[in-house]
JSON list of C-alpha atoms in Angstrom, two decimals:
[
{"chain": "A", "resi": 1, "resn": "MET", "atom": "CA", "xyz": [21.11, 15.00, 32.73]},
{"chain": "A", "resi": 2, "resn": "ARG", "atom": "CA", "xyz": [18.02, 13.90, 30.63]},
{"chain": "A", "resi": 3, "resn": "HIS", "atom": "CA", "xyz": [18.46, 17.12, 28.66]},
{"chain": "A", "resi": 4, "resn": "LEU", "atom": "CA", "xyz": [22.04, 16.29, 27.99]},
{"chain": "A", "resi": 5, "resn": "ARG", "atom": "CA", "xyz": [21.93, 12.74, 26.61]},
{"chain": "A", "resi": 6, "resn": "ASP", "atom": "CA", "xyz": [18.49, 14.20, 24.10]},
{"chain": "A", "resi": 7, "resn": "GLN", "atom": "CA", "xyz": [21.26, 16.50, 22.82]},
{"chain": "A", "resi": 8, "resn": "PHE", "atom": "CA", "xyz": [23.38, 13.75, 21.88]},
{"chain": "A", "resi": 9, "resn": "LEU", "atom": "CA", "xyz": [21.36, 11.60, 20.74]},
{"chain": "A", "resi": 10, "resn": "GLU", "atom": "CA", "xyz": [20.22, 14.12, 17.98]},
{"chain": "A", "resi": 11, "resn": "VAL", "atom": "CA", "xyz": [23.75, 14.81, 17.21]},
{"chain": "A", "resi": 12, "resn": "LEU", "atom": "CA", "xyz": [24.53, 11.04, 16.68]},
{"chain": "A", "resi": 13, "resn": "VAL", "atom": "CA", "xyz": [21.11, 10.51, 14.92]},
{"chain": "A", "resi": 14, "resn": "LYS", "atom": "CA", "xyz": [21.96, 13.94, 12.57]},
{"chain": "A", "resi": 15, "resn": "THR", "atom": "CA", "xyz": [25.61, 12.62, 12.28]},
{"chain": "A", "resi": 16, "resn": "ILE", "atom": "CA", "xyz": [24.30, 8.77, 10.86]},
{"chain": "A", "resi": 17, "resn": "LYS", "atom": "CA", "xyz": [21.78, 10.36, 9.14]},
{"chain": "A", "resi": 18, "resn": "LYS", "atom": "CA", "xyz": [24.57, 11.93, 7.12]},
{"chain": "A", "resi": 19, "resn": "TRP", "atom": "CA", "xyz": [26.62, 9.45, 6.63]},
{"chain": "A", "resi": 20, "resn": "ALA", "atom": "CA", "xyz": [24.20, 7.00, 5.33]},
{"chain": "A", "resi": 21, "resn": "LEU", "atom": "CA", "xyz": [22.87, 9.76, 2.88]},
{"chain": "A", "resi": 22, "resn": "THR", "atom": "CA", "xyz": [26.15, 9.21, 0.85]},
{"chain": "A", "resi": 23, "resn": "ALA", "atom": "CA", "xyz": [26.79, 5.16, 1.56]},
{"chain": "A", "resi": 24, "resn": "LEU", "atom": "CA", "xyz": [23.02, 4.37, 0.10]},
{"chain": "A", "resi": 25, "resn": "GLN", "atom": "CA", "xyz": [23.29, 6.95, -2.63]},
{"chain": "A", "resi": 26, "resn": "GLU", "atom": "CA", "xyz": [26.14, 4.99, -4.12]},
{"chain": "A", "resi": 27, "resn": "GLU", "atom": "CA", "xyz": [25.11, 1.02, -3.39]},
{"chain": "A", "resi": 28, "resn": "PHE", "atom": "CA", "xyz": [21.40, 2.11, -4.74]},
{"chain": "A", "resi": 29, "resn": "GLU", "atom": "CA", "xyz": [23.58, 3.84, -7.70]},
{"chain": "A", "resi": 30, "resn": "LEU", "atom": "CA", "xyz": [25.69, 1.10, -8.43]},
{"chain": "A", "resi": 31, "resn": "LYS", "atom": "CA", "xyz": [22.54, -1.23, -8.47]},
{"chain": "A", "resi": 32, "resn": "LEU", "atom": "CA", "xyz": [21.16, 0.94, -11.09]},
{"chain": "A", "resi": 33, "resn": "ALA", "atom": "CA", "xyz": [24.49, 0.76, -12.88]},
{"chain": "A", "resi": 34, "resn": "GLN", "atom": "CA", "xyz": [23.70, -3.65, -13.00]},
{"chain": "A", "resi": 35, "resn": "MET", "atom": "CA", "xyz": [20.28, -3.24, -13.79]},
{"chain": "A", "resi": 36, "resn": "GLY", "atom": "CA", "xyz": [19.62, -0.37, -16.45]},
{"chain": "A", "resi": 37, "resn": "PRO", "atom": "CA", "xyz": [18.22, 1.18, -18.85]},
{"chain": "A", "resi": 38, "resn": "PHE", "atom": "CA", "xyz": [15.21, 1.97, -17.37]},
{"chain": "A", "resi": 39, "resn": "ARG", "atom": "CA", "xyz": [12.62, 3.49, -19.41]},
{"chain": "A", "resi": 40, "resn": "TYR", "atom": "CA", "xyz": [12.11, 6.37, -16.36]},
{"chain": "A", "resi": 41, "resn": "PRO", "atom": "CA", "xyz": [14.83, 8.76, -16.03]},
{"chain": "A", "resi": 42, "resn": "TYR", "atom": "CA", "xyz": [16.03, 8.47, -12.14]},
{"chain": "A", "resi": 43, "resn": "ARG", "atom": "CA", "xyz": [16.82, 12.27, -11.42]},
{"chain": "A", "resi": 44, "resn": "LYS", "atom": "CA", "xyz": [16.90, 12.14, -7.08]},
{"chain": "A", "resi": 45, "resn": "PHE", "atom": "CA", "xyz": [18.51, 10.34, -3.97]},
{"chain": "A", "resi": 46, "resn": "PHE", "atom": "CA", "xyz": [16.60, 11.37, -0.84]},
{"chain": "A", "resi": 47, "resn": "LEU", "atom": "CA", "xyz": [16.01, 10.49, 3.05]},
{"chain": "A", "resi": 48, "resn": "THR", "atom": "CA", "xyz": [13.31, 9.24, 4.33]},
{"chain": "A", "resi": 49, "resn": "SER", "atom": "CA", "xyz": [12.29, 8.73, 7.70]},
{"chain": "A", "resi": 50, "resn": "ALA", "atom": "CA", "xyz": [8.95, 7.24, 6.60]},
{"chain": "A", "resi": 51, "resn": "LYS", "atom": "CA", "xyz": [6.40, 4.92, 9.32]},
{"chain": "A", "resi": 52, "resn": "THR", "atom": "CA", "xyz": [5.41, 2.60, 7.92]},
{"chain": "A", "resi": 53, "resn": "ARG", "atom": "CA", "xyz": [8.06, 2.29, 3.58]},
{"chain": "A", "resi": 54, "resn": "TRP", "atom": "CA", "xyz": [11.86, 1.79, 3.60]},
{"chain": "A", "resi": 55, "resn": "GLY", "atom": "CA", "xyz": [11.59, 3.09, 0.03]},
{"chain": "A", "resi": 56, "resn": "SER", "atom": "CA", "xyz": [9.77, 4.65, -2.67]},
{"chain": "A", "resi": 57, "resn": "CYS", "atom": "CA", "xyz": [9.68, 5.47, -6.11]},
{"chain": "A", "resi": 58, "resn": "SER", "atom": "CA", "xyz": [7.90, 8.67, -7.70]},
{"chain": "A", "resi": 59, "resn": "SER", "atom": "CA", "xyz": [7.21, 8.84, -11.42]},
{"chain": "A", "resi": 60, "resn": "ARG", "atom": "CA", "xyz": [9.35, 11.75, -11.92]},
{"chain": "A", "resi": 61, "resn": "GLY", "atom": "CA", "xyz": [12.01, 9.54, -10.98]},
{"chain": "A", "resi": 62, "resn": "HIS", "atom": "CA", "xyz": [12.64, 10.26, -7.49]},
{"chain": "A", "resi": 63, "resn": "ILE", "atom": "CA", "xyz": [13.62, 7.79, -5.21]},
{"chain": "A", "resi": 64, "resn": "ARG", "atom": "CA", "xyz": [13.61, 7.37, -1.33]},
{"chain": "A", "resi": 65, "resn": "ILE", "atom": "CA", "xyz": [15.33, 5.54, 0.86]},
{"chain": "A", "resi": 66, "resn": "HIS", "atom": "CA", "xyz": [14.81, 4.81, 4.92]},
{"chain": "A", "resi": 67, "resn": "TRP", "atom": "CA", "xyz": [17.56, 5.63, 6.34]},
{"chain": "A", "resi": 68, "resn": "ASN", "atom": "CA", "xyz": [17.44, 3.09, 8.23]},
{"chain": "A", "resi": 69, "resn": "ALA", "atom": "CA", "xyz": [18.21, 0.64, 6.21]},
{"chain": "A", "resi": 70, "resn": "VAL", "atom": "CA", "xyz": [21.47, 1.50, 7.40]},
{"chain": "A", "resi": 71, "resn": "PHE", "atom": "CA", "xyz": [21.44, -0.87, 9.96]},
{"chain": "A", "resi": 72, "resn": "VAL", "atom": "CA", "xyz": [20.06, -3.85, 7.75]},
{"chain": "A", "resi": 73, "resn": "THR", "atom": "CA", "xyz": [22.37, -6.75, 6.12]},
{"chain": "A", "resi": 74, "resn": "LYS", "atom": "CA", "xyz": [23.72, -6.30, 2.60]},
{"chain": "A", "resi": 75, "resn": "ALA", "atom": "CA", "xyz": [21.24, -8.77, 0.92]},
{"chain": "A", "resi": 76, "resn": "GLU", "atom": "CA", "xyz": [17.43, -6.31, 2.21]},
{"chain": "A", "resi": 77, "resn": "ARG", "atom": "CA", "xyz": [19.46, -3.44, 1.25]},
{"chain": "A", "resi": 78, "resn": "GLU", "atom": "CA", "xyz": [19.84, -5.66, -1.86]},
{"chain": "A", "resi": 79, "resn": "TYR", "atom": "CA", "xyz": [16.25, -5.96, -2.22]},
{"chain": "A", "resi": 80, "resn": "LEU", "atom": "CA", "xyz": [15.24, -2.18, -1.73]},
{"chain": "A", "resi": 81, "resn": "TYR", "atom": "CA", "xyz": [17.19, -0.91, -3.85]},
{"chain": "A", "resi": 82, "resn": "THR", "atom": "CA", "xyz": [16.45, -2.65, -6.69]},
{"chain": "A", "resi": 83, "resn": "HIS", "atom": "CA", "xyz": [12.76, -3.25, -5.43]},
{"chain": "A", "resi": 84, "resn": "GLU", "atom": "CA", "xyz": [12.44, 0.44, -6.34]},
{"chain": "A", "resi": 85, "resn": "ALA", "atom": "CA", "xyz": [15.21, 0.17, -9.15]},
{"chain": "A", "resi": 86, "resn": "ALA", "atom": "CA", "xyz": [12.71, -1.86, -11.20]},
{"chain": "A", "resi": 87, "resn": "HIS", "atom": "CA", "xyz": [10.08, 1.06, -10.48]},
{"chain": "A", "resi": 88, "resn": "LEU", "atom": "CA", "xyz": [11.25, 2.79, -12.75]},
{"chain": "A", "resi": 89, "resn": "THR", "atom": "CA", "xyz": [10.75, 0.24, -15.81]},
{"chain": "A", "resi": 90, "resn": "GLU", "atom": "CA", "xyz": [7.65, -0.72, -13.93]},
{"chain": "A", "resi": 91, "resn": "MET", "atom": "CA", "xyz": [6.11, 2.37, -12.37]},
{"chain": "A", "resi": 92, "resn": "ASN", "atom": "CA", "xyz": [3.33, -0.52, -11.01]},
{"chain": "A", "resi": 93, "resn": "HIS", "atom": "CA", "xyz": [3.79, -4.01, -8.81]},
{"chain": "A", "resi": 94, "resn": "SER", "atom": "CA", "xyz": [2.51, -6.03, -12.32]},
{"chain": "A", "resi": 95, "resn": "SER", "atom": "CA", "xyz": [4.22, -9.53, -12.38]},
{"chain": "A", "resi": 96, "resn": "ARG", "atom": "CA", "xyz": [6.29, -8.35, -15.00]},
{"chain": "A", "resi": 97, "resn": "PHE", "atom": "CA", "xyz": [8.12, -5.52, -11.98]},
{"chain": "A", "resi": 98, "resn": "TRP", "atom": "CA", "xyz": [8.05, -8.84, -9.90]},
{"chain": "A", "resi": 99, "resn": "GLN", "atom": "CA", "xyz": [10.35, -10.40, -12.72]},
{"chain": "A", "resi": 100, "resn": "LEU", "atom": "CA", "xyz": [12.45, -8.29, -12.93]},
{"chain": "A", "resi": 101, "resn": "VAL", "atom": "CA", "xyz": [12.36, -8.19, -9.58]},
{"chain": "A", "resi": 102, "resn": "GLU", "atom": "CA", "xyz": [13.41, -11.83, -9.35]},
{"chain": "A", "resi": 103, "resn": "VAL", "atom": "CA", "xyz": [16.01, -11.57, -11.76]},
{"chain": "A", "resi": 104, "resn": "HIS", "atom": "CA", "xyz": [18.24, -8.69, -9.92]},
{"chain": "A", "resi": 105, "resn": "CYS", "atom": "CA", "xyz": [17.63, -10.58, -6.93]},
{"chain": "A", "resi": 106, "resn": "PRO", "atom": "CA", "xyz": [17.17, -13.49, -7.38]},
{"chain": "A", "resi": 107, "resn": "ASP", "atom": "CA", "xyz": [16.32, -14.51, -3.57]},
{"chain": "A", "resi": 108, "resn": "TYR", "atom": "CA", "xyz": [14.42, -11.28, -2.74]},
{"chain": "A", "resi": 109, "resn": "LYS", "atom": "CA", "xyz": [11.93, -12.89, -0.86]},
{"chain": "A", "resi": 110, "resn": "ARG", "atom": "CA", "xyz": [13.92, -13.72, 1.77]},
{"chain": "A", "resi": 111, "resn": "ALA", "atom": "CA", "xyz": [15.31, -10.64, 2.16]},
{"chain": "A", "resi": 112, "resn": "ARG", "atom": "CA", "xyz": [11.84, -8.85, 1.87]},
{"chain": "A", "resi": 113, "resn": "ALA", "atom": "CA", "xyz": [10.19, -10.55, 4.02]},
{"chain": "A", "resi": 114, "resn": "MET", "atom": "CA", "xyz": [13.29, -9.88, 6.54]},
{"chain": "A", "resi": 115, "resn": "LEU", "atom": "CA", "xyz": [13.28, -6.50, 5.86]},
{"chain": "A", "resi": 116, "resn": "HIS", "atom": "CA", "xyz": [9.64, -6.29, 6.67]},
{"chain": "A", "resi": 117, "resn": "SER", "atom": "CA", "xyz": [9.85, -8.07, 10.01]},
{"chain": "A", "resi": 118, "resn": "ARG", "atom": "CA", "xyz": [12.05, -4.72, 10.71]},
{"chain": "A", "resi": 119, "resn": "THR", "atom": "CA", "xyz": [10.81, -2.07, 12.40]},
{"chain": "A", "resi": 120, "resn": "LEU", "atom": "CA", "xyz": [11.05, 1.49, 11.27]},
{"chain": "A", "resi": 121, "resn": "GLY", "atom": "CA", "xyz": [12.52, 3.94, 12.45]},
{"chain": "A", "resi": 122, "resn": "PHE", "atom": "CA", "xyz": [13.45, 2.73, 15.86]},
{"chain": "A", "resi": 123, "resn": "LEU", "atom": "CA", "xyz": [16.27, 5.79, 16.39]}
]
């Protein structure tokens, strides 16, 4: 019986991840359209199962968002997208970076705190 439950959970997670890739990428690209233009090009969008990060942005324009973002509030995702998109202009966490985040997500401090209070990888 345990084996069947594990198989079901595996299929369920795989299905959610497939849907999440499309849904999260669409939301992210809407945020990009609002924020651009950028200093660095956006090239690829990936889902991640990282242990400690909700998202990342590489200098190659690769954006990674934790697949569990589908389970957080819209405000938290908005902050997450804004944070990663801001790295396409400022590849650091300087005061200019945080100013850019605040311009595009005025309530970012509250959303950031909510997001960081959550546990990653609960499935």
